[in-house]
PDB file of C-alpha atoms in Angstrom:
ATOM      1  CA  MET A 297       0.035   0.087  -0.075  1.00 93.00           C
ATOM      2  CA  THR A 298       1.315   3.386  -1.066  1.00 98.00           C
ATOM      3  CA  GLN A 299      -0.206   6.718   0.524  1.00 98.00           C
ATOM      4  CA  LEU A 300      -0.419   9.847  -1.581  1.00 98.00           C
ATOM      5  CA  ILE A 301      -0.940  13.066   0.531  1.00 98.00           C
ATOM      6  CA  MET A 302      -2.150  15.521  -2.248  1.00 98.00           C
ATOM      7  CA  ILE A 303      -2.220  19.109  -1.245  1.00 98.00           C
ATOM      8  CA  ARG A 304      -3.628  21.993  -3.081  1.00 98.00           C
ATOM      9  CA  HIS A 305      -1.045  24.965  -3.432  1.00 98.00           C
ATOM     10  CA  GLY A 306      -1.411  28.136  -1.292  1.00 98.00           C
ATOM     11  CA  GLN A 307      -2.982  31.270  -2.481  1.00 98.00           C
ATOM     12  CA  THR A 308      -2.080  33.416  -5.114  1.00 98.00           C
ATOM     13  CA  ASP A 309      -3.208  36.893  -6.453  1.00 98.00           C
ATOM     14  CA  ALA A 310      -5.398  35.044  -8.909  1.00 98.00           C
ATOM     15  CA  ASN A 311      -7.082  32.936  -6.341  1.00 97.00           C
ATOM     16  CA  LYS A 312      -7.551  36.270  -4.187  1.00 97.00           C
ATOM     17  CA  ARG A 313      -9.403  37.817  -7.308  1.00 97.00           C
ATOM     18  CA  PHE A 314     -11.494  34.655  -7.884  1.00 96.00           C
ATOM     19  CA  LEU A 315      -9.788  34.240 -11.473  1.00 97.00           C
ATOM     20  CA  ILE A 316      -9.318  30.844 -13.336  1.00 97.00           C
ATOM     21  CA  GLN A 317      -5.725  30.529 -13.723  1.00 96.00           C
ATOM     22  CA  GLY A 318      -5.234  27.031 -15.133  1.00 97.00           C
ATOM     23  CA  ARG A 319      -1.789  26.900 -17.053  1.00 96.00           C
ATOM     24  CA  THR A 320      -0.841  30.570 -16.210  1.00 97.00           C
ATOM     25  CA  ASP A 321       2.107  30.096 -13.993  1.00 98.00           C
ATOM     26  CA  ASN A 322       1.429  32.526 -11.201  1.00 97.00           C
ATOM     27  CA  PRO A 323       3.498  32.582  -8.155  1.00 98.00           C
ATOM     28  CA  LEU A 324       2.149  32.385  -4.471  1.00 98.00           C
ATOM     29  CA  ASN A 325       1.515  35.624  -2.849  1.00 98.00           C
ATOM     30  CA  ILE A 326       2.420  36.110   0.751  1.00 98.00           C
ATOM     31  CA  THR A 327      -0.593  34.703   2.199  1.00 98.00           C
ATOM     32  CA  GLY A 328       0.053  31.726   0.156  1.00 98.00           C
ATOM     33  CA  ILE A 329       3.566  31.522   1.555  1.00 98.00           C
ATOM     34  CA  LYS A 330       2.117  31.649   5.185  1.00 98.00           C
ATOM     35  CA  GLN A 331      -0.556  29.026   4.269  1.00 98.00           C
ATOM     36  CA  ALA A 332       2.135  26.743   3.046  1.00 98.00           C
ATOM     37  CA  ARG A 333       4.094  27.211   6.217  1.00 97.00           C
ATOM     38  CA  GLN A 334       0.995  26.516   8.322  1.00 97.00           C
ATOM     39  CA  THR A 335       0.308  23.323   6.531  1.00 98.00           C
ATOM     40  CA  ALA A 336       3.992  22.289   7.100  1.00 98.00           C
ATOM     41  CA  MET A 337       3.648  22.732  10.671  1.00 97.00           C
ATOM     42  CA  TYR A 338       0.364  21.016  10.879  1.00 97.00           C
ATOM     43  CA  LEU A 339       1.941  18.016   8.859  1.00 97.00           C
ATOM     44  CA  LYS A 340       4.797  18.052  11.289  1.00 97.00           C
ATOM     45  CA  THR A 341       2.983  18.377  14.240  1.00 96.00           C
ATOM     46  CA  ASN A 342       0.871  15.491  13.414  1.00 96.00           C
ATOM     47  CA  GLY A 343       3.857  13.132  12.756  1.00 96.00           C
ATOM     48  CA  TYR A 344       3.953  13.009   8.836  1.00 96.00           C
ATOM     49  CA  GLU A 345       7.041  12.021   7.387  1.00 96.00           C
ATOM     50  CA  PHE A 346       7.699  11.549   3.696  1.00 98.00           C
ATOM     51  CA  ASP A 347       9.787   9.064   1.482  1.00 98.00           C
ATOM     52  CA  ASN A 348       9.286  11.300  -1.645  1.00 98.00           C
ATOM     53  CA  VAL A 349       8.114  14.661  -2.905  1.00 98.00           C
ATOM     54  CA  TYR A 350       6.241  15.259  -6.231  1.00 98.00           C
ATOM     55  CA  SER A 351       5.026  18.678  -7.546  1.00 98.00           C
ATOM     56  CA  SER A 352       3.348  20.158 -10.515  1.00 98.00           C
ATOM     57  CA  PRO A 353       5.861  22.212 -12.784  1.00 98.00           C
ATOM     58  CA  LEU A 354       3.983  25.329 -11.854  1.00 98.00           C
ATOM     59  CA  LYS A 355       5.739  27.880  -9.369  1.00 98.00           C
ATOM     60  CA  ARG A 356       2.589  27.843  -7.180  1.00 98.00           C
ATOM     61  CA  SER A 357       2.893  24.054  -6.487  1.00 98.00           C
ATOM     62  CA  VAL A 358       6.650  24.071  -6.478  1.00 98.00           C
ATOM     63  CA  LEU A 359       6.942  26.770  -3.792  1.00 98.00           C
ATOM     64  CA  THR A 360       4.086  25.063  -1.807  1.00 98.00           C
ATOM     65  CA  ALA A 361       6.272  21.876  -2.023  1.00 98.00           C
ATOM     66  CA  GLN A 362       9.354  23.416  -0.969  1.00 98.00           C
ATOM     67  CA  THR A 363       7.871  25.156   1.874  1.00 98.00           C
ATOM     68  CA  ILE A 364       6.661  22.226   3.419  1.00 98.00           C
ATOM     69  CA  VAL A 365       9.960  19.999   2.757  1.00 98.00           C
ATOM     70  CA  ASP A 366      11.909  23.150   4.242  1.00 98.00           C
ATOM     71  CA  VAL A 367       9.939  22.519   7.396  1.00 97.00           C
ATOM     72  CA  ILE A 368       9.588  18.796   7.655  1.00 97.00           C
ATOM     73  CA  ASN A 369      12.742  17.447   5.873  1.00 96.00           C
ATOM     74  CA  PRO A 370      15.015  19.773   3.964  1.00 96.00           C
ATOM     75  CA  ASN A 371      16.936  16.685   2.507  1.00 96.00           C
ATOM     76  CA  LEU A 372      13.989  15.862   0.360  1.00 97.00           C
ATOM     77  CA  LYS A 373      14.416  16.468  -3.533  1.00 97.00           C
ATOM     78  CA  ILE A 374      11.223  17.752  -5.059  1.00 98.00           C
ATOM     79  CA  ILE A 375      10.554  15.653  -8.311  1.00 98.00           C
ATOM     80  CA  ILE A 376       8.819  17.588 -11.031  1.00 98.00           C
ATOM     81  CA  HIS A 377       6.044  15.745 -12.999  1.00 98.00           C
ATOM     82  CA  GLN A 378       4.139  17.246 -15.974  1.00 98.00           C
ATOM     83  CA  GLY A 379       1.210  15.011 -15.158  1.00 98.00           C
ATOM     84  CA  LEU A 380       0.398  16.910 -12.148  1.00 98.00           C
ATOM     85  CA  ARG A 381       0.036  20.375 -13.935  1.00 98.00           C
ATOM     86  CA  GLU A 382      -3.319  22.083 -13.525  1.00 98.00           C
ATOM     87  CA  ARG A 383      -6.013  21.706 -16.247  1.00 97.00           C
ATOM     88  CA  ASP A 384      -5.957  23.647 -19.455  1.00 97.00           C
ATOM     89  CA  PHE A 385      -9.229  26.013 -18.977  1.00 97.00           C
ATOM     90  CA  GLY A 386      -9.138  26.848 -22.476  1.00 97.00           C
ATOM     91  CA  ASP A 387     -11.356  29.979 -23.548  1.00 96.00           C
ATOM     92  CA  PHE A 388     -12.238  30.560 -19.654  1.00 97.00           C
ATOM     93  CA  GLU A 389      -8.513  30.747 -18.465  1.00 96.00           C
ATOM     94  CA  GLY A 390      -8.127  34.257 -16.705  1.00 96.00           C
ATOM     95  CA  ARG A 391     -11.995  34.862 -16.454  1.00 97.00           C
ATOM     96  CA  VAL A 392     -13.965  35.534 -12.917  1.00 97.00           C
ATOM     97  CA  ILE A 393     -15.288  32.343 -11.503  1.00 96.00           C
ATOM     98  CA  ASP A 394     -18.873  32.440 -11.319  1.00 95.00           C
ATOM     99  CA  GLN A 395     -22.030  30.247 -11.490  1.00 95.00           C
ATOM    100  CA  THR A 396     -21.709  30.112 -15.431  1.00 94.00           C
ATOM    101  CA  TYR A 397     -18.133  28.823 -15.060  1.00 95.00           C
ATOM    102  CA  TYR A 398     -19.384  26.207 -12.381  1.00 93.00           C
ATOM    103  CA  ASP A 399     -22.350  25.025 -14.712  1.00 94.00           C
ATOM    104  CA  MET A 400     -20.101  24.698 -17.951  1.00 95.00           C
ATOM    105  CA  VAL A 401     -17.095  22.821 -16.104  1.00 94.00           C
ATOM    106  CA  ASN A 402     -19.402  20.354 -14.521  1.00 92.00           C
ATOM    107  CA  ASN A 403     -21.207  19.803 -17.879  1.00 93.00           C
ATOM    108  CA  ASN A 404     -17.783  19.784 -19.737  1.00 94.00           C
ATOM    109  CA  ILE A 405     -18.520  22.477 -22.232  1.00 95.00           C
ATOM    110  CA  ILE A 406     -15.945  25.121 -21.811  1.00 96.00           C
ATOM    111  CA  PRO A 407     -14.595  25.789 -25.466  1.00 96.00           C
ATOM    112  CA  ASN A 408     -10.933  24.435 -25.708  1.00 97.00           C
ATOM    113  CA  MET A 409     -10.848  23.272 -22.190  1.00 97.00           C
ATOM    114  CA  GLU A 410      -9.191  19.822 -21.062  1.00 97.00           C
ATOM    115  CA  LYS A 411     -12.186  17.818 -21.002  1.00 97.00           C
ATOM    116  CA  ASN A 412     -12.969  15.925 -17.970  1.00 97.00           C
ATOM    117  CA  GLY A 413     -12.438  12.328 -19.095  1.00 97.00           C
ATOM    118  CA  ALA A 414      -9.025  13.182 -20.547  1.00 98.00           C
ATOM    119  CA  LEU A 415      -8.039  15.176 -17.152  1.00 98.00           C
ATOM    120  CA  GLU A 416      -9.139  12.097 -15.159  1.00 98.00           C
ATOM    121  CA  GLU A 417      -7.311   9.593 -17.442  1.00 98.00           C
ATOM    122  CA  ARG A 418      -4.139  11.736 -16.990  1.00 98.00           C
ATOM    123  CA  VAL A 419      -4.103  12.284 -13.376  1.00 98.00           C
ATOM    124  CA  SER A 420      -4.868   8.737 -12.704  1.00 98.00           C
ATOM    125  CA  LEU A 421      -2.076   7.330 -14.979  1.00 98.00           C
ATOM    126  CA  THR A 422       0.196  10.034 -13.104  1.00 98.00           C
ATOM    127  CA  LEU A 423      -0.712   8.932  -9.697  1.00 98.00           C
ATOM    128  CA  LYS A 424      -0.525   5.211 -10.606  1.00 98.00           C
ATOM    129  CA  GLU A 425       2.993   5.700 -12.106  1.00 98.00           C
ATOM    130  CA  ILE A 426       4.148   7.491  -8.905  1.00 98.00           C
ATOM    131  CA  ALA A 427       2.523   4.736  -6.621  1.00 98.00           C
ATOM    132  CA  ILE A 428       4.133   1.951  -8.463  1.00 97.00           C
ATOM    133  CA  LYS A 429       7.642   3.933  -8.251  1.00 98.00           C
ATOM    134  CA  ASN A 430       6.962   3.944  -4.405  1.00 98.00           C
ATOM    135  CA  PRO A 431       5.780   0.961  -2.998  1.00 97.00           C
ATOM    136  CA  HIS A 432       4.662   1.110   0.489  1.00 97.00           C
ATOM    137  CA  LYS A 433       5.783   4.550   0.789  1.00 98.00           C
ATOM    138  CA  ARG A 434       4.268   8.033   1.811  1.00 98.00           C
ATOM    139  CA  ILE A 435       4.425  10.453  -0.915  1.00 98.00           C
ATOM    140  CA  LEU A 436       3.786  14.241  -0.764  1.00 98.00           C
ATOM    141  CA  ILE A 437       2.107  15.626  -3.894  1.00 98.00           C
ATOM    142  CA  ALA A 438       1.735  19.511  -4.048  1.00 98.00           C
ATOM    143  CA  THR A 439      -0.729  20.174  -7.297  1.00 98.00           C
ATOM    144  CA  HIS A 440      -3.693  21.859  -8.236  1.00 98.00           C
ATOM    145  CA  SER A 441      -7.460  22.072  -7.568  1.00 98.00           C
ATOM    146  CA  HIS A 442      -8.765  20.184 -10.537  1.00 98.00           C
ATOM    147  CA  VAL A 443      -5.888  17.596 -10.420  1.00 98.00           C
ATOM    148  CA  ILE A 444      -7.107  16.529  -7.014  1.00 98.00           C
ATOM    149  CA  LYS A 445     -10.858  16.770  -7.982  1.00 98.00           C
ATOM    150  CA  ALA A 446     -10.083  14.802 -11.002  1.00 98.00           C
ATOM    151  CA  MET A 447      -9.750  11.829  -8.615  1.00 98.00           C
ATOM    152  CA  LEU A 448     -12.236  12.577  -6.037  1.00 98.00           C
ATOM    153  CA  VAL A 449     -15.134  12.829  -8.727  1.00 97.00           C
ATOM    154  CA  ASN A 450     -14.672   9.371  -9.236  1.00 94.00           C
ATOM    155  CA  LEU A 451     -14.172   7.887  -5.578  1.00 97.00           C
ATOM    156  CA  ILE A 452     -16.588  10.138  -3.508  1.00 96.00           C
ATOM    157  CA  HIS A 453     -20.173  10.013  -4.329  1.00 94.00           C
ATOM    158  CA  GLY A 454     -21.654  13.413  -5.200  1.00 92.00           C
ATOM    159  CA  PHE A 455     -18.403  15.297  -5.344  1.00 95.00           C
ATOM    160  CA  GLN A 456     -18.217  17.357  -8.360  1.00 94.00           C
ATOM    161  CA  TYR A 457     -15.625  19.711 -10.211  1.00 95.00           C
ATOM    162  CA  SER A 458     -17.485  22.687  -8.683  1.00 93.00           C
ATOM    163  CA  SER A 459     -16.837  21.432  -5.053  1.00 95.00           C
ATOM    164  CA  LEU A 460     -15.000  23.686  -2.931  1.00 92.00           C
ATOM    165  CA  LEU A 461     -11.262  22.563  -2.428  1.00 96.00           C
ATOM    166  CA  PRO A 462      -9.536  25.464  -0.222  1.00 97.00           C
ATOM    167  CA  ASN A 463      -5.911  26.639  -0.744  1.00 98.00           C
ATOM    168  CA  CYS A 464      -3.669  23.941   0.869  1.00 98.00           C
ATOM    169  CA  ALA A 465      -6.597  21.575   1.441  1.00 97.00           C
ATOM    170  CA  ILE A 466      -5.158  18.102   2.487  1.00 98.00           C
ATOM    171  CA  ASN A 467      -6.577  14.815   0.638  1.00 98.00           C
ATOM    172  CA  ILE A 468      -5.022  11.423   1.401  1.00 98.00           C
ATOM    173  CA  LEU A 469      -5.282   8.772  -1.165  1.00 98.00           C
ATOM    174  CA  GLU A 470      -4.016   5.066  -0.746  1.00 98.00           C
ATOM    175  CA  TYR A 471      -3.136   2.876  -3.596  1.00 98.00           C
ATOM    176  CA  ASP A 472      -3.067  -0.905  -3.499  1.00 95.00           C
ATOM    177  CA  LYS A 473      -3.747  -3.752  -5.822  1.00 91.00           C
ATOM    178  CA  ASP A 474      -4.226  -1.433  -8.665  1.00 93.00           C
ATOM    179  CA  SER A 475      -6.881   0.699  -7.030  1.00 96.00           C
ATOM    180  CA  PHE A 476      -7.414   4.187  -5.225  1.00 98.00           C
ATOM    181  CA  LYS A 477      -9.116   4.716  -2.007  1.00 97.00           C
ATOM    182  CA  VAL A 478      -9.718   7.901  -0.276  1.00 98.00           C
ATOM    183  CA  ILE A 479      -8.640   8.182   3.457  1.00 97.00           C
ATOM    184  CA  GLN A 480      -9.325  11.695   3.956  1.00 95.00           C
ATOM    185  CA  HIS A 481     -10.582  14.630   1.769  1.00 95.00           C
ATOM    186  CA  ASN A 482     -10.552  18.298   1.794  1.00 95.00           C
ATOM    187  CA  LEU A 483      -9.205  18.535   5.314  1.00 95.00           C
ATOM    188  CA  ASP A 484      -8.124  22.337   5.769  1.00 94.00           C
ATOM    189  CA  PRO A 485      -5.231  22.647   8.126  1.00 93.00           C
ATOM    190  CA  LEU A 486      -5.591  26.473   7.995  1.00 90.00           C
ATOM    191  CA  LYS A 487      -8.883  26.176   9.683  1.00 86.00           C
ATOM    192  CA  ILE A 488      -7.468  23.910  12.306  1.00 71.00           C
ATOM    193  CA  ALA A 489      -4.460  25.904  12.944  1.00 53.00           C
ATOM    194  CA  THR A 490      -6.813  29.117  13.467  1.00 48.00           C
ATOM    195  CA  HIS A 491      -9.017  27.282  16.258  1.00 41.00           C
ATOM    196  CA  ASN A 492      -6.066  25.976  18.077  1.00 42.00           C
TER     197      ASN A 492
END
């Protein structure tokens, strides 16, 4: 059994403005860096150690991963995997997130967008590859909202692409015997830190 700890990147200015960023390579803002540090402290306090770390090639994910690694185990090297990059949102890239966007993404009809099925296949193959390369290990994966959602929509009844996944949300999957299982989804370490 391999455990995959999937974490959405911290906040960017595009997130703050409720813009669809997709493949646009936005960095974390100051709040996002703080969120990544809080997430790292949550993981460290709860005894999480990692055998390997993977990240999307986009800056916001790489910096999230690096911030967490610096706190938990600075000796770990981040492995960049193209299969973890965010969905291409086609004609909606850069637009404000609104109800029209939610309706169209759920119904798979945004022009020139990477379609739901293609995204789900890409992400599933990527995570299987990572799990098979790391048998019986715990892997940290810093990635994006729709990469994580591409797994959750098929593993959790009622979960949709329009479901909320906050910055730095923690989602834990286990891979065993060629199948994935959700152990934890949408855990928000920032809310936990706020209430402690």
